Coordinates of N, CA and C and ligand atoms in Angstrom, one line a residue:
M1 N 66.6 111.6 92.4 CA 65.6 111.9 93.4 C 65.5 113.4 93.7
V2 N 64.2 113.9 93.8 CA 64.0 115.4 94.0 C 63.9 115.6 95.5
S3 N 64.8 116.4 96.1 CA 64.7 116.6 97.6 C 63.6 117.7 97.9
E4 N 63.4 117.8 99.2 CA 62.4 118.8 99.7 C 62.7 120.2 99.2
K5 N 64.0 120.5 98.9 CA 64.4 121.8 98.4 C 64.4 121.9 96.9
N6 N 63.8 120.8 96.2 CA 63.8 120.8 94.8 C 65.2 120.8 94.1
I7 N 66.1 120.2 94.8 CA 67.5 120.0 94.3 C 67.7 118.6 93.9
V8 N 68.2 118.4 92.7 CA 68.4 117.1 92.1 C 69.9 116.8 92.0
W9 N 70.3 115.6 92.5 CA 71.7 115.2 92.4 C 72.0 114.6 91.0
H10 N 73.0 115.1 90.4 CA 73.4 114.6 89.0 C 74.6 113.6 89.1
E11 N 74.4 112.4 88.7 CA 75.5 111.4 88.7 C 76.3 111.7 87.5
G12 N 77.7 111.7 87.6 CA 78.5 111.8 86.5 C 78.8 110.4 85.9
K13 N 79.6 110.3 84.8 CA 79.9 109.0 84.3 C 81.3 108.6 84.7
V14 N 82.1 109.6 85.3 CA 83.4 109.3 85.8 C 83.3 109.3 87.3
T15 N 83.5 108.2 88.0 CA 83.3 108.1 89.4 C 84.6 108.1 90.2
K16 N 84.4 108.2 91.5 CA 85.6 108.1 92.4 C 86.4 106.9 92.1
L17 N 85.7 105.8 91.9 CA 86.4 104.5 91.6 C 87.3 104.6 90.3
H18 N 86.7 105.2 89.3 CA 87.4 105.4 88.0 C 88.7 106.2 88.3
R19 N 88.5 107.3 89.1 CA 89.7 108.1 89.3 C 90.8 107.4 90.2
Q20 N 90.3 106.6 91.2 CA 91.2 105.8 92.0 C 92.0 104.8 91.1
N21 N 91.2 104.2 90.2 CA 91.9 103.1 89.4 C 92.9 103.8 88.5
M22 N 92.6 105.0 88.0 CA 93.6 105.7 87.1 C 94.8 106.1 87.9
N23 N 94.6 106.5 89.1 CA 95.7 107.0 90.0 C 96.5 105.8 90.5
R24 N 95.9 104.6 90.6 CA 96.5 103.4 91.1 C 96.7 103.5 92.7
H25 N 95.9 104.3 93.3 CA 95.8 104.3 94.8 C 94.4 104.8 95.2
K26 N 94.1 104.5 96.4 CA 92.8 104.9 97.0 C 92.9 106.4 97.4
S27 N 91.7 106.9 97.7 CA 91.7 108.3 98.2 C 91.0 108.2 99.6
A28 N 91.4 109.1 100.5 CA 90.9 109.1 101.8 C 91.4 110.4 102.5
I29 N 90.8 110.7 103.6 CA 91.2 111.9 104.4 C 92.1 111.4 105.5
L30 N 93.3 112.0 105.6 CA 94.2 111.8 106.7 C 94.0 113.0 107.6
W31 N 93.2 112.8 108.7 CA 92.7 113.9 109.5 C 93.6 114.0 110.8
F32 N 94.5 115.0 110.7 CA 95.4 115.3 111.9 C 94.6 116.2 112.8
T33 N 94.6 115.8 114.1 CA 93.9 116.6 115.1 C 94.8 116.6 116.4
G34 N 94.8 117.8 117.0 CA 95.7 117.9 118.2 C 95.8 119.4 118.6
L35 N 96.4 119.6 119.7 CA 96.6 121.0 120.2 C 97.4 121.8 119.2
S36 N 97.3 123.2 119.4 CA 98.2 124.1 118.6 C 99.6 123.8 119.1
G37 N 100.5 123.6 118.1 CA 101.9 123.3 118.5 C 102.2 121.8 118.6
S38 N 101.2 121.0 118.5 CA 101.4 119.5 118.7 C 102.2 118.9 117.5
G39 N 102.1 119.6 116.3 CA 102.9 119.1 115.2 C 102.0 118.7 114.0
K40 N 100.8 119.1 114.0 CA 99.9 118.7 112.8 C 100.4 119.3 111.5
S41 N 100.7 120.6 111.5 CA 101.2 121.2 110.2 C 102.5 120.6 109.8
T42 N 103.4 120.5 110.7 CA 104.8 119.9 110.4 C 104.6 118.5 109.8
L43 N 103.9 117.7 110.5 CA 103.8 116.3 110.0 C 103.0 116.2 108.7
S44 N 101.9 117.0 108.5 CA 101.2 116.9 107.2 C 102.0 117.4 106.1
V45 N 102.8 118.4 106.3 CA 103.7 118.9 105.2 C 104.7 117.8 104.8
E46 N 105.4 117.2 105.8 CA 106.4 116.2 105.6 C 105.8 115.0 104.9
L47 N 104.6 114.6 105.4 CA 104.0 113.4 104.9 C 103.6 113.6 103.4
E48 N 103.0 114.8 103.2 CA 102.6 115.1 101.8 C 103.8 115.0 100.8
K49 N 105.0 115.6 101.3 CA 106.2 115.5 100.5 C 106.6 114.1 100.1
S50 N 106.5 113.2 101.2 CA 106.9 111.8 101.0 C 105.9 111.1 100.0
L51 N 104.6 111.4 100.2 CA 103.6 110.8 99.4 C 103.8 111.2 97.9
Y52 N 104.0 112.5 97.8 CA 104.2 113.1 96.4 C 105.4 112.4 95.7
E53 N 106.5 112.2 96.5 CA 107.7 111.5 95.9 C 107.4 110.1 95.6
M54 N 106.4 109.5 96.2 CA 106.0 108.1 95.9 C 105.0 108.1 94.7
G55 N 104.6 109.2 94.2 CA 103.7 109.2 93.1 C 102.2 109.3 93.5
I56 N 102.0 109.6 94.7 CA 100.6 109.6 95.2 C 100.0 111.0 95.0
K57 N 98.8 111.1 94.5 CA 98.2 112.4 94.3 C 97.6 112.9 95.6
T58 N 98.0 114.1 96.0 CA 97.6 114.6 97.3 C 97.1 116.0 97.3
F59 N 96.4 116.4 98.3 CA 96.1 117.8 98.6 C 96.1 118.1 100.1
R60 N 96.5 119.2 100.5 CA 96.6 119.5 102.0 C 95.8 120.7 102.3
L61 N 95.0 120.6 103.4 CA 94.2 121.7 103.9 C 94.7 122.0 105.3
D62 N 95.1 123.3 105.6 CA 95.7 123.6 106.9 C 94.9 124.8 107.5
G63 N 94.8 124.7 108.8 CA 93.9 125.6 109.6 C 94.2 127.1 109.3
D64 N 95.4 127.5 109.4 CA 95.7 128.9 109.2 C 95.4 129.4 107.8
N65 N 95.7 128.5 106.8 CA 95.5 128.9 105.4 C 94.0 129.0 105.1
I66 N 93.2 128.0 105.5 CA 91.8 128.0 105.2 C 91.1 129.2 105.9
R67 N 91.6 129.5 107.1 CA 91.0 130.7 107.8 C 91.3 132.0 107.2
H68 N 92.3 132.0 106.2 CA 92.5 133.3 105.5 C 91.5 133.4 104.3
G69 N 90.9 132.3 103.9 CA 90.1 132.4 102.7 C 88.7 131.9 102.9
L70 N 88.5 130.6 102.6 CA 87.1 130.0 102.7 C 86.4 130.3 104.0
N71 N 87.2 130.2 105.1 CA 86.5 130.4 106.4 C 87.0 131.7 107.1
S72 N 87.2 132.7 106.3 CA 87.7 134.0 106.9 C 86.6 134.7 107.8
D73 N 85.4 134.2 107.6 CA 84.2 134.8 108.4 C 84.1 134.1 109.7
L74 N 84.9 133.1 110.1 CA 84.7 132.4 111.3 C 85.8 132.7 112.3
G75 N 85.4 132.7 113.6 CA 86.3 132.9 114.7 C 86.5 131.6 115.5
F76 N 86.7 131.7 116.8 CA 87.0 130.5 117.6 C 86.0 130.2 118.7
A77 N 84.8 130.8 118.6 CA 83.7 130.4 119.5 C 83.3 129.0 119.1
E78 N 82.7 128.2 120.0 CA 82.4 126.8 119.7 C 81.6 126.7 118.4
K79 N 80.6 127.5 118.2 CA 79.8 127.4 117.0 C 80.6 127.7 115.7
D80 N 81.6 128.6 115.8 CA 82.4 128.9 114.6 C 83.3 127.7 114.4
R81 N 83.9 127.1 115.4 CA 84.7 125.9 115.2 C 83.9 124.8 114.6
N82 N 82.6 124.6 115.1 CA 81.8 123.6 114.5 C 81.6 123.8 113.0
E83 N 81.3 125.1 112.6 CA 81.1 125.4 111.2 C 82.4 125.3 110.4
N84 N 83.5 125.7 111.0 CA 84.8 125.5 110.4 C 85.0 124.1 110.0
I85 N 84.8 123.2 110.9 CA 85.1 121.7 110.6 C 84.0 121.2 109.7
R86 N 82.8 121.6 109.8 CA 81.8 121.1 108.8 C 82.1 121.5 107.4
R87 N 82.5 122.7 107.2 CA 82.9 123.1 105.8 C 84.1 122.3 105.3
I88 N 85.1 122.2 106.2 CA 86.4 121.5 105.8 C 86.0 120.1 105.5
G89 N 85.1 119.5 106.3 CA 84.7 118.1 106.1 C 84.1 118.0 104.7
E90 N 83.2 118.9 104.3 CA 82.6 118.8 103.0 C 83.6 119.0 101.9
V91 N 84.5 120.0 102.1 CA 85.5 120.2 101.0 C 86.4 119.0 100.9
S92 N 86.8 118.4 102.0 CA 87.7 117.2 102.0 C 87.0 116.0 101.3
K93 N 85.7 115.9 101.5 CA 84.9 114.8 100.8 C 85.0 115.0 99.3
L94 N 84.9 116.3 98.9 CA 85.0 116.5 97.4 C 86.4 116.1 96.9
M95 N 87.4 116.4 97.7 CA 88.8 116.1 97.3 C 88.9 114.6 97.2
V96 N 88.3 113.9 98.1 CA 88.4 112.4 98.1 C 87.6 111.9 96.9
E97 N 86.5 112.5 96.5 CA 85.7 112.2 95.3 C 86.7 112.4 94.1
A98 N 87.5 113.4 94.2 CA 88.4 113.7 93.1 C 89.6 112.8 93.0
G99 N 89.7 111.8 94.0 CA 90.7 110.8 93.9 C 92.0 111.1 94.7
L100 N 91.9 112.1 95.5 CA 93.1 112.6 96.2 C 93.3 112.1 97.6
M101 N 94.5 111.8 98.0 CA 94.8 111.6 99.4 C 94.8 113.0 100.0
T102 N 93.9 113.2 100.9 CA 93.7 114.6 101.4 C 94.1 114.7 102.8
L103 N 95.1 115.6 103.1 CA 95.7 115.7 104.4 C 95.1 117.0 105.0
T104 N 94.5 116.9 106.2 CA 94.0 118.1 106.9 C 94.6 118.3 108.2
A105 N 94.9 119.5 108.6 CA 95.6 119.9 109.8 C 94.8 120.9 110.6
F106 N 93.8 120.5 111.4 CA 93.0 121.4 112.1 C 92.9 120.9 113.6
I107 N 92.9 121.9 114.5 CA 92.8 121.4 115.9 C 91.6 120.5 116.1
S108 N 90.5 120.9 115.4 CA 89.2 120.1 115.5 C 89.0 119.5 116.9
P109 N 88.8 120.4 117.9 CA 88.8 120.0 119.3 C 87.6 119.2 119.8
Y110 N 86.5 119.3 119.0 CA 85.2 118.6 119.4 C 85.0 117.3 118.7
K111 N 84.8 116.3 119.6 CA 84.6 114.9 119.1 C 83.5 114.8 118.1
K112 N 82.4 115.5 118.4 CA 81.2 115.4 117.6 C 81.5 116.0 116.2
D113 N 82.3 117.0 116.1 CA 82.6 117.5 114.7 C 83.5 116.5 113.9
R114 N 84.4 115.9 114.6 CA 85.3 114.9 113.9 C 84.4 113.7 113.5
E115 N 83.5 113.3 114.4 CA 82.6 112.2 114.0 C 81.6 112.6 112.9
F116 N 81.3 113.9 112.8 CA 80.4 114.3 111.7 C 81.2 114.1 110.4
V117 N 82.4 114.5 110.4 CA 83.2 114.3 109.1 C 83.3 112.8 108.8
R118 N 83.6 112.0 109.8 CA 83.7 110.5 109.6 C 82.4 110.0 109.0
S119 N 81.2 110.6 109.5 CA 79.9 110.1 109.0 C 79.7 110.5 107.5
L120 N 80.4 111.5 107.0 CA 80.2 111.9 105.6 C 80.9 110.9 104.7
M121 N 81.8 110.1 105.2 CA 82.7 109.3 104.4 C 82.3 107.8 104.4
E122 N 82.8 107.1 103.4 CA 82.6 105.7 103.4 C 83.6 105.0 104.3
G123 N 83.4 103.7 104.6 CA 84.3 103.0 105.5 C 85.7 103.1 105.0
G124 N 86.6 103.4 106.0 CA 88.1 103.4 105.6 C 88.5 104.8 105.0
E125 N 87.6 105.6 104.7 CA 88.0 106.9 104.0 C 88.3 108.0 105.0
F126 N 88.1 107.8 106.3 CA 88.5 108.8 107.3 C 89.5 108.2 108.3
I127 N 90.7 108.7 108.2 CA 91.8 108.2 109.0 C 92.2 109.2 110.0
E128 N 91.7 109.0 111.3 CA 91.9 110.0 112.3 C 93.3 109.8 112.9
I129 N 94.1 110.9 112.9 CA 95.5 110.8 113.4 C 95.6 111.8 114.6
Y130 N 95.6 111.2 115.8 CA 95.7 112.1 117.0 C 97.2 112.4 117.2
V131 N 97.5 113.7 117.0 CA 98.9 114.2 117.2 C 99.0 114.6 118.6
H132 N 99.7 113.8 119.4 CA 99.7 114.1 120.9 C 101.0 114.8 121.3
A133 N 100.8 115.9 122.1 CA 101.9 116.5 122.9 C 101.1 117.2 124.0
S134 N 101.7 117.2 125.2 CA 101.0 117.8 126.3 C 100.9 119.3 126.2
V135 N 100.0 119.9 126.9 CA 99.9 121.4 126.8 C 101.2 122.0 127.2
E136 N 101.8 121.4 128.2 CA 103.1 122.0 128.7 C 104.2 121.9 127.6
E137 N 104.2 120.8 126.9 CA 105.2 120.7 125.8 C 104.8 121.7 124.7
C138 N 103.6 121.8 124.3 CA 103.1 122.7 123.2 C 103.5 124.1 123.6
E139 N 103.3 124.4 124.9 CA 103.5 125.8 125.4 C 105.0 126.1 125.4
N140 N 105.8 125.1 125.7 CA 107.3 125.2 125.6 C 107.7 125.5 124.1
R141 N 107.1 124.8 123.2 CA 107.5 124.9 121.8 C 107.0 126.3 121.3
D142 N 105.7 126.6 121.6 CA 105.0 127.9 121.2 C 105.6 128.5 119.9
P143 N 105.5 127.7 118.8 CA 106.1 128.2 117.5 C 105.6 129.6 117.0
K144 N 104.4 129.9 117.4 CA 103.8 131.2 116.9 C 103.6 132.2 118.0
G145 N 104.1 131.9 119.3 CA 104.0 132.8 120.4 C 102.5 133.0 120.9
L146 N 101.6 132.0 120.5 CA 100.2 132.2 120.8 C 99.9 131.8 122.3
Y147 N 100.6 130.8 122.8 CA 100.4 130.4 124.2 C 100.8 131.6 125.1
K148 N 101.9 132.2 124.8 CA 102.3 133.4 125.5 C 101.2 134.5 125.6
K149 N 100.7 134.7 124.4 CA 99.6 135.7 124.3 C 98.4 135.3 125.1
A150 N 98.0 134.0 125.0 CA 96.9 133.5 125.7 C 97.1 133.6 127.2
R151 N 98.3 133.3 127.7 CA 98.6 133.4 129.1 C 98.5 134.9 129.6
A152 N 98.9 135.7 128.7 CA 98.9 137.2 129.0 C 97.4 137.8 128.9
G153 N 96.5 136.9 128.5 CA 95.1 137.4 128.4 C 94.8 138.1 127.1
K154 N 95.7 138.0 126.1 CA 95.5 138.7 124.9 C 94.7 137.9 123.9
I155 N 94.6 136.6 124.1 CA 93.7 135.7 123.3 C 92.7 135.0 124.3
N156 N 91.5 135.2 124.0 CA 90.5 134.5 124.9 C 90.1 133.2 124.2
G157 N 89.8 132.1 125.0 CA 89.3 130.9 124.4 C 90.3 130.2 123.6
F158 N 91.6 130.1 124.2 CA 92.6 129.4 123.4 C 92.6 127.9 123.8
T159 N 92.6 127.1 122.8 CA 92.5 125.6 123.1 C 93.6 125.1 124.0
G160 N 93.2 124.4 125.0 CA 94.1 123.8 126.0 C 94.4 124.8 127.2
I161 N 94.0 126.0 127.0 CA 94.2 127.0 128.1 C 92.8 127.3 128.7
D162 N 92.0 127.9 127.9 CA 90.6 128.2 128.4 C 89.5 127.8 127.4
S163 N 89.8 126.8 126.6 CA 88.9 126.3 125.7 C 89.2 124.8 125.6
P164 N 88.2 123.9 125.5 CA 88.5 122.4 125.6 C 89.1 121.8 124.4
Y165 N 89.9 120.7 124.6 CA 90.3 119.8 123.5 C 89.8 118.4 123.9
E166 N 88.9 117.8 123.2 CA 88.4 116.5 123.5 C 89.2 115.4 122.7
M167 N 90.0 114.7 123.5 CA 90.9 113.7 122.8 C 90.1 112.6 122.0
P168 N 90.6 112.2 120.9 CA 90.0 111.1 120.2 C 89.9 109.9 121.0
V169 N 88.8 109.1 120.9 CA 88.7 107.9 121.7 C 89.3 106.7 121.0
E170 N 89.0 106.5 119.7 CA 89.5 105.4 119.0 C 90.1 105.9 117.6
P171 N 91.2 106.7 117.7 CA 91.7 107.1 116.4 C 92.4 106.0 115.7
E172 N 92.5 106.1 114.4 CA 93.2 105.0 113.6 C 94.7 105.0 114.0
L173 N 95.2 106.2 114.3 CA 96.7 106.3 114.6 C 96.9 107.3 115.7
I174 N 97.8 107.1 116.6 CA 98.3 108.1 117.6 C 99.8 108.3 117.4
I175 N 100.1 109.6 117.2 CA 101.5 110.0 117.0 C 101.9 110.8 118.2
N176 N 102.8 110.3 119.1 CA 103.2 111.1 120.2 C 104.5 111.9 119.8
T177 N 104.3 113.2 119.6 CA 105.5 113.9 119.0 C 106.5 114.3 120.1
E178 N 106.2 113.9 121.4 CA 107.2 114.1 122.4 C 108.2 113.0 122.4
V179 N 107.8 111.8 121.8 CA 108.8 110.7 121.8 C 109.2 110.3 120.4
M180 N 108.4 110.6 119.4 CA 108.7 110.2 118.0 C 109.3 111.4 117.2
T181 N 110.3 111.1 116.4 CA 110.8 112.2 115.5 C 109.8 112.4 114.4
I182 N 110.0 113.5 113.6 CA 109.2 113.7 112.5 C 109.3 112.6 111.5
N183 N 110.5 112.2 111.2 CA 110.7 111.1 110.2 C 110.1 109.8 110.7
E184 N 110.2 109.4 111.9 CA 109.6 108.2 112.4 C 108.0 108.3 112.3
S185 N 107.5 109.5 112.6 CA 106.0 109.6 112.5 C 105.6 109.5 111.0
V186 N 106.3 110.1 110.1 CA 105.9 109.9 108.7 C 106.0 108.5 108.3
L187 N 107.0 107.8 108.7 CA 107.1 106.3 108.3 C 106.0 105.5 108.9
K188 N 105.6 105.8 110.1 CA 104.5 105.1 110.8 C 103.2 105.3 110.0
I189 N 103.0 106.5 109.5 CA 101.7 106.7 108.8 C 101.8 106.0 107.4
I190 N 102.9 106.1 106.8 CA 103.1 105.4 105.4 C 102.9 103.9 105.6
S191 N 103.4 103.3 106.7 CA 103.3 101.9 106.9 C 101.8 101.6 107.1
Y192 N 101.1 102.4 107.8 CA 99.6 102.2 108.0 C 98.9 102.1 106.7
L193 N 99.3 103.1 105.8 CA 98.6 103.2 104.5 C 98.9 102.0 103.7
K194 N 100.1 101.5 103.7 CA 100.5 100.3 102.9 C 99.8 99.0 103.5
E195 N 99.9 98.9 104.8 CA 99.3 97.7 105.5 C 97.8 97.6 105.2
H196 N 97.1 98.8 105.1 CA 95.7 98.8 104.9 C 95.3 99.0 103.4
H197 N 96.3 98.8 102.5 CA 96.1 98.7 101.1 C 95.5 100.0 100.5
Y198 N 95.9 101.1 101.0 CA 95.5 102.4 100.4 C 96.4 102.7 99.1
M199 N 97.6 102.0 99.1 CA 98.5 102.2 98.0 C 99.4 101.0 97.8
Ligands
PPS1 N1 91.6 130.8 120.3 C1 92.4 130.0 119.6 N2 92.4 128.7 119.9 C2 93.2 127.9 119.1 N3 93.9 128.3 118.0 C3 93.8 129.6 117.7 C4 93.1 130.5 118.5 N4 93.2 131.8 117.9 C5 94.0 131.7 116.9 N5 94.4 130.4 116.7 C6 95.2 129.9 115.6 O1 94.3 129.3 114.7 C7 94.8 127.9 114.4 C8 93.7 126.9 114.7 O2 92.7 127.0 113.7 P1 91.8 125.7 113.4 O3 91.0 126.1 112.2 O4 92.7 124.5 113.3 O5 90.9 125.6 114.7 S1 89.6 124.7 115.0 O6 89.8 123.4 114.4 O7 88.5 125.4 114.4 O8 89.5 124.7 116.5 C9 95.9 127.6 115.3 O9 96.9 127.0 114.5 P2 97.7 125.7 114.8 O10 98.7 126.2 115.8 O11 98.2 125.3 113.5 O12 96.8 124.7 115.4 C10 96.4 129.0 115.9 O13 97.4 129.4 115.1
ADP2 N1 108.6 115.2 116.8 C1 108.0 116.3 116.3 N2 107.0 116.2 115.4 C2 106.4 117.4 114.9 N3 106.8 118.6 115.3 C3 107.8 118.7 116.2 C4 108.4 117.6 116.8 N4 109.4 118.0 117.6 C5 109.4 119.3 117.6 N5 108.4 119.8 116.8 C6 108.2 121.2 116.5 O1 106.9 121.5 117.1 C7 106.3 122.6 116.3 C8 104.9 122.1 115.9 O2 104.3 123.2 115.2 P1 103.2 123.0 114.2 O3 103.6 121.9 113.2 O4 102.8 124.3 113.6 O5 102.0 122.4 115.1 P2 100.4 122.5 114.9 O6 100.2 122.6 113.4 O7 99.9 121.3 115.5 O8 100.0 123.8 115.5 C9 107.2 122.9 115.2 O9 108.0 124.0 115.5 C10 108.1 121.6 115.1 O10 109.3 121.9 114.5

């Protein structure tokens, strides 16, 4: 079909389904969302290691890393965060087309941005994982010293301090990192994937 912009979509002969069959597992986005310091990076790194050891093909996209490259032109104003998540959503969709279990670790504070990514995907391909820890707990952990800087007025619009975080309403999984250990959290996500026949 020719679009209004005269761009034509080319179908390949090797599909997502072919790739999934060859890999012997499904592909989907494991979308970690939560405050800075809640544990998104820690959990996605540990989960990826466990999945790799189980023979699952994975790729991980992480906020800080992507902002060094693909999204180095974006800041933290609401419009920039919207664009950040839109691009990451599109990249993640390609990764899922490539047959990979794709792990993403972005604050993604706006519900409509997360819902946009969900809308790009087919049923079951977007697994929203709300990584919960209170602002107080994240501020105590402060692994990068950013809360301290935000409180000192050296960072404006810091999520949870003077920029909003909209909690997921019906995430597929909630991980409370104030009560669960890293290992328990990883096992909970792997159990979900097995129960729902992703692998
Ligand atoms: N103003 C402000 N608010 C929140 N976070 C900030 C800010 N400035 C810099 N950082 C650092 O950037 C990381 C968040 O980037 P993300 O791409 O995940 O953010 S977003 O999804 O677009 O909101 C975040 O990383 P994580 O701690 O891993 O979440 C911070 O290290
Ligand atoms: N149960 C837990 N799960 C995940 N991280 C935890 C937990 N308990 C303490 N932490 C610590 O909290 C910090 C979370 O930082 P990080 O993973 O970078 O968060 P985020 O990516 O959400 O900003 C790390 O220093 C980690 O060791």
